[in-house]
């Protein structure tokens, strides 16, 4: 199988962490492609008509895209249990929260990188950051028991989201006032799967 990737995407990293956590990293070859708001290469468009990464090109069957779908497929392929069989909703909500944080944080980067300076909107950037902050506050206040529970896709998503904040938005200081979440991340980020996929390494 081939995993189409581009840049230090937190969505790609989530898939890579799942591959490591489920002992499937050796089954997938990563292929770098171009995926920006201004252009997408032919290989990626052929795999995913909307031109987004990651996309998992399987040896047999249709290409799978969207990190949530790919992670679910990989979990099912190995029977890893990252998605609980009973009452999965809390895990899925946590994953959705992490993905929303990633999306907002990526959009902040895109605004400054791909829009002309005369067209950039600082207010829009701050609106995206407010979404991230709201999610961070909720995680710190209400999700710590889940984060310290059995490993699941929600924890992986949150770990990758926080790692992306460190990588692209370190100046925002997301840890301030969120000691519980920061302590959890310090432990989680030391996992071999996180170290192997660290974009700053």
JSON list of C-alpha atoms in Angstrom, two decimals:
[
{"chain": "A", "resi": 1, "resn": "UNK", "atom": "CA", "xyz": [0.00, 0.00, 0.00]},
{"chain": "A", "resi": 2, "resn": "UNK", "atom": "CA", "xyz": [1.07, 3.59, -0.56]},
{"chain": "A", "resi": 3, "resn": "UNK", "atom": "CA", "xyz": [0.26, 6.52, 1.72]},
{"chain": "A", "resi": 4, "resn": "UNK", "atom": "CA", "xyz": [0.26, 9.84, -0.12]},
{"chain": "A", "resi": 5, "resn": "UNK", "atom": "CA", "xyz": [1.64, 12.56, 2.12]},
{"chain": "A", "resi": 6, "resn": "UNK", "atom": "CA", "xyz": [2.67, 16.22, 1.87]},
{"chain": "A", "resi": 7, "resn": "UNK", "atom": "CA", "xyz": [4.54, 18.34, 4.37]},
{"chain": "A", "resi": 8, "resn": "UNK", "atom": "CA", "xyz": [4.19, 18.11, 8.15]},
{"chain": "A", "resi": 9, "resn": "UNK", "atom": "CA", "xyz": [0.41, 17.61, 8.09]},
{"chain": "A", "resi": 10, "resn": "UNK", "atom": "CA", "xyz": [-1.07, 16.68, 11.47]},
{"chain": "A", "resi": 11, "resn": "UNK", "atom": "CA", "xyz": [-3.65, 14.57, 9.64]},
{"chain": "A", "resi": 12, "resn": "UNK", "atom": "CA", "xyz": [-0.88, 12.58, 7.97]},
{"chain": "A", "resi": 13, "resn": "UNK", "atom": "CA", "xyz": [0.89, 12.25, 11.30]},
{"chain": "A", "resi": 14, "resn": "UNK", "atom": "CA", "xyz": [-2.24, 10.80, 12.87]},
{"chain": "A", "resi": 15, "resn": "UNK", "atom": "CA", "xyz": [-2.25, 8.04, 10.28]},
{"chain": "A", "resi": 16, "resn": "UNK", "atom": "CA", "xyz": [1.48, 7.44, 10.72]},
{"chain": "A", "resi": 17, "resn": "UNK", "atom": "CA", "xyz": [1.08, 7.15, 14.48]},
{"chain": "A", "resi": 18, "resn": "UNK", "atom": "CA", "xyz": [-1.71, 4.61, 14.00]},
{"chain": "A", "resi": 19, "resn": "UNK", "atom": "CA", "xyz": [0.56, 2.64, 11.66]},
{"chain": "A", "resi": 20, "resn": "UNK", "atom": "CA", "xyz": [3.25, 2.53, 14.33]},
{"chain": "A", "resi": 21, "resn": "UNK", "atom": "CA", "xyz": [0.88, 1.80, 17.20]},
{"chain": "A", "resi": 22, "resn": "UNK", "atom": "CA", "xyz": [-0.71, -1.10, 15.29]},
{"chain": "A", "resi": 23, "resn": "UNK", "atom": "CA", "xyz": [2.58, -2.50, 13.96]},
{"chain": "A", "resi": 24, "resn": "UNK", "atom": "CA", "xyz": [1.71, -1.83, 10.32]},
{"chain": "A", "resi": 25, "resn": "UNK", "atom": "CA", "xyz": [4.35, 0.77, 9.41]},
{"chain": "A", "resi": 26, "resn": "UNK", "atom": "CA", "xyz": [6.22, -1.82, 7.35]},
{"chain": "A", "resi": 27, "resn": "UNK", "atom": "CA", "xyz": [3.12, -2.51, 5.25]},
{"chain": "A", "resi": 28, "resn": "UNK", "atom": "CA", "xyz": [2.88, 1.02, 3.83]},
{"chain": "A", "resi": 29, "resn": "UNK", "atom": "CA", "xyz": [5.19, 3.06, 1.63]},
{"chain": "A", "resi": 30, "resn": "UNK", "atom": "CA", "xyz": [4.95, 6.83, 2.07]},
{"chain": "A", "resi": 31, "resn": "UNK", "atom": "CA", "xyz": [4.94, 8.83, -1.16]},
{"chain": "A", "resi": 32, "resn": "UNK", "atom": "CA", "xyz": [5.39, 12.60, -1.10]},
{"chain": "A", "resi": 33, "resn": "UNK", "atom": "CA", "xyz": [3.03, 14.59, -3.31]},
{"chain": "A", "resi": 34, "resn": "UNK", "atom": "CA", "xyz": [2.10, 18.24, -3.80]},
{"chain": "A", "resi": 35, "resn": "UNK", "atom": "CA", "xyz": [-1.04, 19.33, -1.98]},
{"chain": "A", "resi": 36, "resn": "UNK", "atom": "CA", "xyz": [-1.53, 23.06, -1.48]},
{"chain": "A", "resi": 37, "resn": "UNK", "atom": "CA", "xyz": [-4.46, 25.46, -1.91]},
{"chain": "A", "resi": 38, "resn": "UNK", "atom": "CA", "xyz": [-2.74, 26.63, -5.07]},
{"chain": "A", "resi": 39, "resn": "UNK", "atom": "CA", "xyz": [-2.08, 23.28, -6.71]},
{"chain": "A", "resi": 40, "resn": "UNK", "atom": "CA", "xyz": [-2.33, 19.52, -6.45]},
{"chain": "A", "resi": 41, "resn": "UNK", "atom": "CA", "xyz": [-0.37, 17.01, -8.50]},
{"chain": "A", "resi": 42, "resn": "UNK", "atom": "CA", "xyz": [-1.90, 14.42, -10.79]},
{"chain": "A", "resi": 43, "resn": "UNK", "atom": "CA", "xyz": [-1.13, 11.43, -8.59]},
{"chain": "A", "resi": 44, "resn": "UNK", "atom": "CA", "xyz": [-3.05, 12.88, -5.66]},
{"chain": "A", "resi": 45, "resn": "UNK", "atom": "CA", "xyz": [-5.98, 13.98, -7.82]},
{"chain": "A", "resi": 46, "resn": "UNK", "atom": "CA", "xyz": [-6.22, 10.47, -9.24]},
{"chain": "A", "resi": 47, "resn": "UNK", "atom": "CA", "xyz": [-6.29, 9.03, -5.73]},
{"chain": "A", "resi": 48, "resn": "UNK", "atom": "CA", "xyz": [-8.57, 11.62, -4.14]},
{"chain": "A", "resi": 49, "resn": "UNK", "atom": "CA", "xyz": [-10.78, 13.78, -6.37]},
{"chain": "A", "resi": 50, "resn": "UNK", "atom": "CA", "xyz": [-10.79, 16.64, -3.84]},
{"chain": "A", "resi": 51, "resn": "UNK", "atom": "CA", "xyz": [-6.99, 16.65, -3.75]},
{"chain": "A", "resi": 52, "resn": "UNK", "atom": "CA", "xyz": [-6.47, 16.32, -0.02]},
{"chain": "A", "resi": 53, "resn": "UNK", "atom": "CA", "xyz": [-3.97, 14.29, 1.95]},
{"chain": "A", "resi": 54, "resn": "UNK", "atom": "CA", "xyz": [-3.59, 11.74, 3.35]},
{"chain": "A", "resi": 55, "resn": "UNK", "atom": "CA", "xyz": [-4.77, 9.15, 0.84]},
{"chain": "A", "resi": 56, "resn": "UNK", "atom": "CA", "xyz": [-4.12, 5.42, 1.17]},
{"chain": "A", "resi": 57, "resn": "UNK", "atom": "CA", "xyz": [-3.71, 3.68, -2.16]},
{"chain": "A", "resi": 58, "resn": "UNK", "atom": "CA", "xyz": [-4.41, 0.01, -1.58]},
{"chain": "A", "resi": 59, "resn": "UNK", "atom": "CA", "xyz": [-3.02, -2.85, -3.64]},
{"chain": "A", "resi": 60, "resn": "UNK", "atom": "CA", "xyz": [-6.57, -4.12, -4.04]},
{"chain": "A", "resi": 61, "resn": "UNK", "atom": "CA", "xyz": [-9.76, -2.11, -3.70]},
{"chain": "A", "resi": 62, "resn": "UNK", "atom": "CA", "xyz": [-10.54, 1.58, -3.79]},
{"chain": "A", "resi": 63, "resn": "UNK", "atom": "CA", "xyz": [-8.24, 4.27, -2.48]},
{"chain": "A", "resi": 64, "resn": "UNK", "atom": "CA", "xyz": [-9.19, 5.38, 1.02]},
{"chain": "A", "resi": 65, "resn": "UNK", "atom": "CA", "xyz": [-8.93, 9.03, 1.99]},
{"chain": "A", "resi": 66, "resn": "UNK", "atom": "CA", "xyz": [-9.65, 11.32, 4.93]},
{"chain": "A", "resi": 67, "resn": "UNK", "atom": "CA", "xyz": [-7.54, 10.55, 7.99]},
{"chain": "A", "resi": 68, "resn": "UNK", "atom": "CA", "xyz": [-10.53, 9.37, 10.02]},
{"chain": "A", "resi": 69, "resn": "UNK", "atom": "CA", "xyz": [-11.49, 6.82, 7.39]},
{"chain": "A", "resi": 70, "resn": "UNK", "atom": "CA", "xyz": [-7.91, 5.64, 6.92]},
{"chain": "A", "resi": 71, "resn": "UNK", "atom": "CA", "xyz": [-7.36, 5.24, 10.66]},
{"chain": "A", "resi": 72, "resn": "UNK", "atom": "CA", "xyz": [-10.58, 3.27, 11.01]},
{"chain": "A", "resi": 73, "resn": "UNK", "atom": "CA", "xyz": [-9.54, 1.02, 8.13]},
{"chain": "A", "resi": 74, "resn": "UNK", "atom": "CA", "xyz": [-6.09, 0.40, 9.61]},
{"chain": "A", "resi": 75, "resn": "UNK", "atom": "CA", "xyz": [-7.56, -0.34, 13.02]},
{"chain": "A", "resi": 76, "resn": "UNK", "atom": "CA", "xyz": [-10.01, -2.82, 11.49]},
{"chain": "A", "resi": 77, "resn": "UNK", "atom": "CA", "xyz": [-7.26, -4.40, 9.38]},
{"chain": "A", "resi": 78, "resn": "UNK", "atom": "CA", "xyz": [-5.23, -5.26, 12.47]},
{"chain": "A", "resi": 79, "resn": "UNK", "atom": "CA", "xyz": [-8.04, -5.55, 15.02]},
{"chain": "A", "resi": 80, "resn": "UNK", "atom": "CA", "xyz": [-6.16, -3.09, 17.19]},
{"chain": "A", "resi": 81, "resn": "UNK", "atom": "CA", "xyz": [-9.09, -1.85, 19.28]},
{"chain": "A", "resi": 82, "resn": "UNK", "atom": "CA", "xyz": [-8.47, 1.88, 18.89]},
{"chain": "A", "resi": 83, "resn": "UNK", "atom": "CA", "xyz": [-12.23, 2.27, 18.42]},
{"chain": "A", "resi": 84, "resn": "UNK", "atom": "CA", "xyz": [-14.22, 0.74, 21.30]},
{"chain": "A", "resi": 85, "resn": "UNK", "atom": "CA", "xyz": [-16.78, -1.90, 20.35]},
{"chain": "A", "resi": 86, "resn": "UNK", "atom": "CA", "xyz": [-19.24, -0.63, 22.94]},
{"chain": "A", "resi": 87, "resn": "UNK", "atom": "CA", "xyz": [-20.16, 3.01, 23.54]},
{"chain": "A", "resi": 88, "resn": "UNK", "atom": "CA", "xyz": [-17.63, 4.44, 21.06]},
{"chain": "A", "resi": 89, "resn": "UNK", "atom": "CA", "xyz": [-19.15, 7.92, 21.07]},
{"chain": "A", "resi": 90, "resn": "UNK", "atom": "CA", "xyz": [-16.83, 9.52, 23.60]},
{"chain": "A", "resi": 91, "resn": "UNK", "atom": "CA", "xyz": [-13.81, 8.34, 21.63]},
{"chain": "A", "resi": 92, "resn": "UNK", "atom": "CA", "xyz": [-15.29, 9.58, 18.35]},
{"chain": "A", "resi": 93, "resn": "UNK", "atom": "CA", "xyz": [-16.15, 12.98, 19.83]},
{"chain": "A", "resi": 94, "resn": "UNK", "atom": "CA", "xyz": [-12.60, 13.30, 21.15]},
{"chain": "A", "resi": 95, "resn": "UNK", "atom": "CA", "xyz": [-11.22, 12.43, 17.71]},
{"chain": "A", "resi": 96, "resn": "UNK", "atom": "CA", "xyz": [-13.54, 15.00, 16.10]},
{"chain": "A", "resi": 97, "resn": "UNK", "atom": "CA", "xyz": [-12.38, 17.64, 18.60]},
{"chain": "A", "resi": 98, "resn": "UNK", "atom": "CA", "xyz": [-8.75, 16.91, 17.77]},
{"chain": "A", "resi": 99, "resn": "UNK", "atom": "CA", "xyz": [-9.43, 17.07, 14.03]},
{"chain": "A", "resi": 100, "resn": "UNK", "atom": "CA", "xyz": [-11.19, 20.41, 14.42]},
{"chain": "A", "resi": 101, "resn": "UNK", "atom": "CA", "xyz": [-8.17, 21.78, 16.27]},
{"chain": "A", "resi": 102, "resn": "UNK", "atom": "CA", "xyz": [-5.88, 20.56, 13.50]},
{"chain": "A", "resi": 103, "resn": "UNK", "atom": "CA", "xyz": [-8.06, 22.09, 10.79]},
{"chain": "A", "resi": 104, "resn": "UNK", "atom": "CA", "xyz": [-8.15, 25.49, 12.47]},
{"chain": "A", "resi": 105, "resn": "UNK", "atom": "CA", "xyz": [-4.41, 25.45, 13.13]},
{"chain": "A", "resi": 106, "resn": "UNK", "atom": "CA", "xyz": [-3.64, 24.47, 9.51]},
{"chain": "A", "resi": 107, "resn": "UNK", "atom": "CA", "xyz": [-5.94, 27.20, 8.18]},
{"chain": "A", "resi": 108, "resn": "UNK", "atom": "CA", "xyz": [-4.00, 29.75, 10.22]},
{"chain": "A", "resi": 109, "resn": "UNK", "atom": "CA", "xyz": [-0.82, 28.66, 8.46]},
{"chain": "A", "resi": 110, "resn": "UNK", "atom": "CA", "xyz": [-2.50, 28.73, 5.04]},
{"chain": "A", "resi": 111, "resn": "UNK", "atom": "CA", "xyz": [-3.79, 32.26, 5.60]},
{"chain": "A", "resi": 112, "resn": "UNK", "atom": "CA", "xyz": [-0.28, 33.60, 6.09]},
{"chain": "A", "resi": 113, "resn": "UNK", "atom": "CA", "xyz": [1.49, 31.36, 3.60]},
{"chain": "A", "resi": 114, "resn": "UNK", "atom": "CA", "xyz": [-0.83, 31.35, 0.60]},
{"chain": "A", "resi": 115, "resn": "UNK", "atom": "CA", "xyz": [-2.73, 34.64, 0.70]},
{"chain": "A", "resi": 116, "resn": "UNK", "atom": "CA", "xyz": [-1.26, 37.94, -0.36]},
{"chain": "A", "resi": 117, "resn": "UNK", "atom": "CA", "xyz": [-0.41, 40.13, 2.62]},
{"chain": "A", "resi": 118, "resn": "UNK", "atom": "CA", "xyz": [-2.95, 42.71, 1.47]},
{"chain": "A", "resi": 119, "resn": "UNK", "atom": "CA", "xyz": [-5.69, 40.07, 1.58]},
{"chain": "A", "resi": 120, "resn": "UNK", "atom": "CA", "xyz": [-4.85, 38.45, 4.90]},
{"chain": "A", "resi": 121, "resn": "UNK", "atom": "CA", "xyz": [-7.29, 38.87, 7.76]},
{"chain": "A", "resi": 122, "resn": "UNK", "atom": "CA", "xyz": [-5.79, 38.96, 11.25]},
{"chain": "A", "resi": 123, "resn": "UNK", "atom": "CA", "xyz": [-9.31, 38.83, 12.67]},
{"chain": "A", "resi": 124, "resn": "UNK", "atom": "CA", "xyz": [-10.00, 35.62, 10.76]},
{"chain": "A", "resi": 125, "resn": "UNK", "atom": "CA", "xyz": [-6.74, 34.10, 12.03]},
{"chain": "A", "resi": 126, "resn": "UNK", "atom": "CA", "xyz": [-7.70, 34.98, 15.60]},
{"chain": "A", "resi": 127, "resn": "UNK", "atom": "CA", "xyz": [-11.14, 33.46, 15.07]},
{"chain": "A", "resi": 128, "resn": "UNK", "atom": "CA", "xyz": [-9.45, 30.19, 14.11]},
{"chain": "A", "resi": 129, "resn": "UNK", "atom": "CA", "xyz": [-7.23, 30.37, 17.17]},
{"chain": "A", "resi": 130, "resn": "UNK", "atom": "CA", "xyz": [-10.25, 30.95, 19.39]},
{"chain": "A", "resi": 131, "resn": "UNK", "atom": "CA", "xyz": [-11.58, 27.57, 18.22]},
{"chain": "A", "resi": 132, "resn": "UNK", "atom": "CA", "xyz": [-8.30, 25.96, 19.20]},
{"chain": "A", "resi": 133, "resn": "UNK", "atom": "CA", "xyz": [-8.34, 27.64, 22.60]},
{"chain": "A", "resi": 134, "resn": "UNK", "atom": "CA", "xyz": [-11.90, 26.56, 23.31]},
{"chain": "A", "resi": 135, "resn": "UNK", "atom": "CA", "xyz": [-10.98, 22.98, 22.49]},
{"chain": "A", "resi": 136, "resn": "UNK", "atom": "CA", "xyz": [-7.85, 23.16, 24.65]},
{"chain": "A", "resi": 137, "resn": "UNK", "atom": "CA", "xyz": [-9.85, 24.47, 27.60]},
{"chain": "A", "resi": 138, "resn": "UNK", "atom": "CA", "xyz": [-12.41, 21.70, 27.20]},
{"chain": "A", "resi": 139, "resn": "UNK", "atom": "CA", "xyz": [-9.72, 19.02, 27.02]},
{"chain": "A", "resi": 140, "resn": "UNK", "atom": "CA", "xyz": [-7.99, 20.34, 30.12]},
{"chain": "A", "resi": 141, "resn": "UNK", "atom": "CA", "xyz": [-11.24, 20.64, 32.09]},
{"chain": "A", "resi": 142, "resn": "UNK", "atom": "CA", "xyz": [-13.28, 17.61, 31.02]},
{"chain": "A", "resi": 143, "resn": "UNK", "atom": "CA", "xyz": [-11.25, 15.03, 29.13]},
{"chain": "A", "resi": 144, "resn": "UNK", "atom": "CA", "xyz": [-8.28, 14.16, 31.30]},
{"chain": "A", "resi": 145, "resn": "UNK", "atom": "CA", "xyz": [-9.71, 10.89, 32.65]},
{"chain": "A", "resi": 146, "resn": "UNK", "atom": "CA", "xyz": [-10.29, 9.70, 29.08]},
{"chain": "A", "resi": 147, "resn": "UNK", "atom": "CA", "xyz": [-6.85, 10.81, 27.94]},
{"chain": "A", "resi": 148, "resn": "UNK", "atom": "CA", "xyz": [-5.29, 8.76, 30.74]},
{"chain": "A", "resi": 149, "resn": "UNK", "atom": "CA", "xyz": [-7.45, 5.75, 29.91]},
{"chain": "A", "resi": 150, "resn": "UNK", "atom": "CA", "xyz": [-6.80, 2.88, 27.49]},
{"chain": "A", "resi": 151, "resn": "UNK", "atom": "CA", "xyz": [-5.16, 3.95, 24.23]},
{"chain": "A", "resi": 152, "resn": "UNK", "atom": "CA", "xyz": [-7.65, 4.95, 21.54]},
{"chain": "A", "resi": 153, "resn": "UNK", "atom": "CA", "xyz": [-7.89, 7.07, 18.41]},
{"chain": "A", "resi": 154, "resn": "UNK", "atom": "CA", "xyz": [-9.03, 10.09, 20.41]},
{"chain": "A", "resi": 155, "resn": "UNK", "atom": "CA", "xyz": [-5.77, 10.18, 22.34]},
{"chain": "A", "resi": 156, "resn": "UNK", "atom": "CA", "xyz": [-3.75, 9.82, 19.13]},
{"chain": "A", "resi": 157, "resn": "UNK", "atom": "CA", "xyz": [-5.68, 12.68, 17.54]},
{"chain": "A", "resi": 158, "resn": "UNK", "atom": "CA", "xyz": [-5.16, 14.98, 20.51]},
{"chain": "A", "resi": 159, "resn": "UNK", "atom": "CA", "xyz": [-1.49, 14.11, 20.67]},
{"chain": "A", "resi": 160, "resn": "UNK", "atom": "CA", "xyz": [-1.02, 14.98, 16.99]},
{"chain": "A", "resi": 161, "resn": "UNK", "atom": "CA", "xyz": [-3.02, 18.19, 17.33]},
{"chain": "A", "resi": 162, "resn": "UNK", "atom": "CA", "xyz": [-0.90, 19.38, 20.26]},
{"chain": "A", "resi": 163, "resn": "UNK", "atom": "CA", "xyz": [2.26, 18.39, 18.44]},
{"chain": "A", "resi": 164, "resn": "UNK", "atom": "CA", "xyz": [1.21, 20.54, 15.49]},
{"chain": "A", "resi": 165, "resn": "UNK", "atom": "CA", "xyz": [0.59, 23.50, 17.81]},
{"chain": "A", "resi": 166, "resn": "UNK", "atom": "CA", "xyz": [4.14, 23.11, 19.10]},
{"chain": "A", "resi": 167, "resn": "UNK", "atom": "CA", "xyz": [5.49, 22.84, 15.56]},
{"chain": "A", "resi": 168, "resn": "UNK", "atom": "CA", "xyz": [3.62, 25.70, 13.87]},
{"chain": "A", "resi": 169, "resn": "UNK", "atom": "CA", "xyz": [2.23, 27.88, 16.67]},
{"chain": "A", "resi": 170, "resn": "UNK", "atom": "CA", "xyz": [4.71, 27.59, 19.50]},
{"chain": "A", "resi": 171, "resn": "UNK", "atom": "CA", "xyz": [4.53, 31.34, 20.08]},
{"chain": "A", "resi": 172, "resn": "UNK", "atom": "CA", "xyz": [0.88, 30.97, 21.12]},
{"chain": "A", "resi": 173, "resn": "UNK", "atom": "CA", "xyz": [1.89, 29.15, 24.30]},
{"chain": "A", "resi": 174, "resn": "UNK", "atom": "CA", "xyz": [-1.01, 26.69, 24.43]},
{"chain": "A", "resi": 175, "resn": "UNK", "atom": "CA", "xyz": [0.23, 25.17, 27.72]},
{"chain": "A", "resi": 176, "resn": "UNK", "atom": "CA", "xyz": [-0.39, 28.32, 29.79]},
{"chain": "A", "resi": 177, "resn": "UNK", "atom": "CA", "xyz": [-3.17, 27.66, 32.29]},
{"chain": "A", "resi": 178, "resn": "UNK", "atom": "CA", "xyz": [-3.58, 24.07, 31.08]},
{"chain": "A", "resi": 179, "resn": "UNK", "atom": "CA", "xyz": [-1.19, 22.20, 33.34]},
{"chain": "A", "resi": 180, "resn": "UNK", "atom": "CA", "xyz": [-3.09, 18.90, 33.30]},
{"chain": "A", "resi": 181, "resn": "UNK", "atom": "CA", "xyz": [-3.20, 18.72, 29.51]},
{"chain": "A", "resi": 182, "resn": "UNK", "atom": "CA", "xyz": [0.43, 19.80, 29.21]},
{"chain": "A", "resi": 183, "resn": "UNK", "atom": "CA", "xyz": [1.53, 17.08, 31.65]},
{"chain": "A", "resi": 184, "resn": "UNK", "atom": "CA", "xyz": [-0.42, 14.44, 29.74]},
{"chain": "A", "resi": 185, "resn": "UNK", "atom": "CA", "xyz": [1.12, 15.56, 26.45]},
{"chain": "A", "resi": 186, "resn": "UNK", "atom": "CA", "xyz": [4.64, 15.46, 27.86]},
{"chain": "A", "resi": 187, "resn": "UNK", "atom": "CA", "xyz": [4.09, 11.78, 28.62]},
{"chain": "A", "resi": 188, "resn": "UNK", "atom": "CA", "xyz": [2.20, 10.93, 25.44]},
{"chain": "A", "resi": 189, "resn": "UNK", "atom": "CA", "xyz": [4.68, 12.67, 23.14]},
{"chain": "A", "resi": 190, "resn": "UNK", "atom": "CA", "xyz": [7.44, 10.41, 24.47]},
{"chain": "A", "resi": 191, "resn": "UNK", "atom": "CA", "xyz": [5.78, 7.32, 22.97]},
{"chain": "A", "resi": 192, "resn": "UNK", "atom": "CA", "xyz": [7.92, 5.68, 20.25]},
{"chain": "A", "resi": 193, "resn": "UNK", "atom": "CA", "xyz": [5.15, 6.27, 17.69]},
{"chain": "A", "resi": 194, "resn": "UNK", "atom": "CA", "xyz": [5.17, 10.00, 18.41]},
{"chain": "A", "resi": 195, "resn": "UNK", "atom": "CA", "xyz": [8.94, 10.24, 18.41]},
{"chain": "A", "resi": 196, "resn": "UNK", "atom": "CA", "xyz": [9.15, 8.39, 15.09]},
{"chain": "A", "resi": 197, "resn": "UNK", "atom": "CA", "xyz": [6.70, 10.82, 13.46]},
{"chain": "A", "resi": 198, "resn": "UNK", "atom": "CA", "xyz": [7.89, 14.09, 15.02]},
{"chain": "A", "resi": 199, "resn": "UNK", "atom": "CA", "xyz": [7.92, 16.70, 12.21]},
{"chain": "A", "resi": 200, "resn": "UNK", "atom": "CA", "xyz": [10.62, 18.68, 13.99]},
{"chain": "A", "resi": 201, "resn": "UNK", "atom": "CA", "xyz": [13.01, 15.73, 14.16]}
]
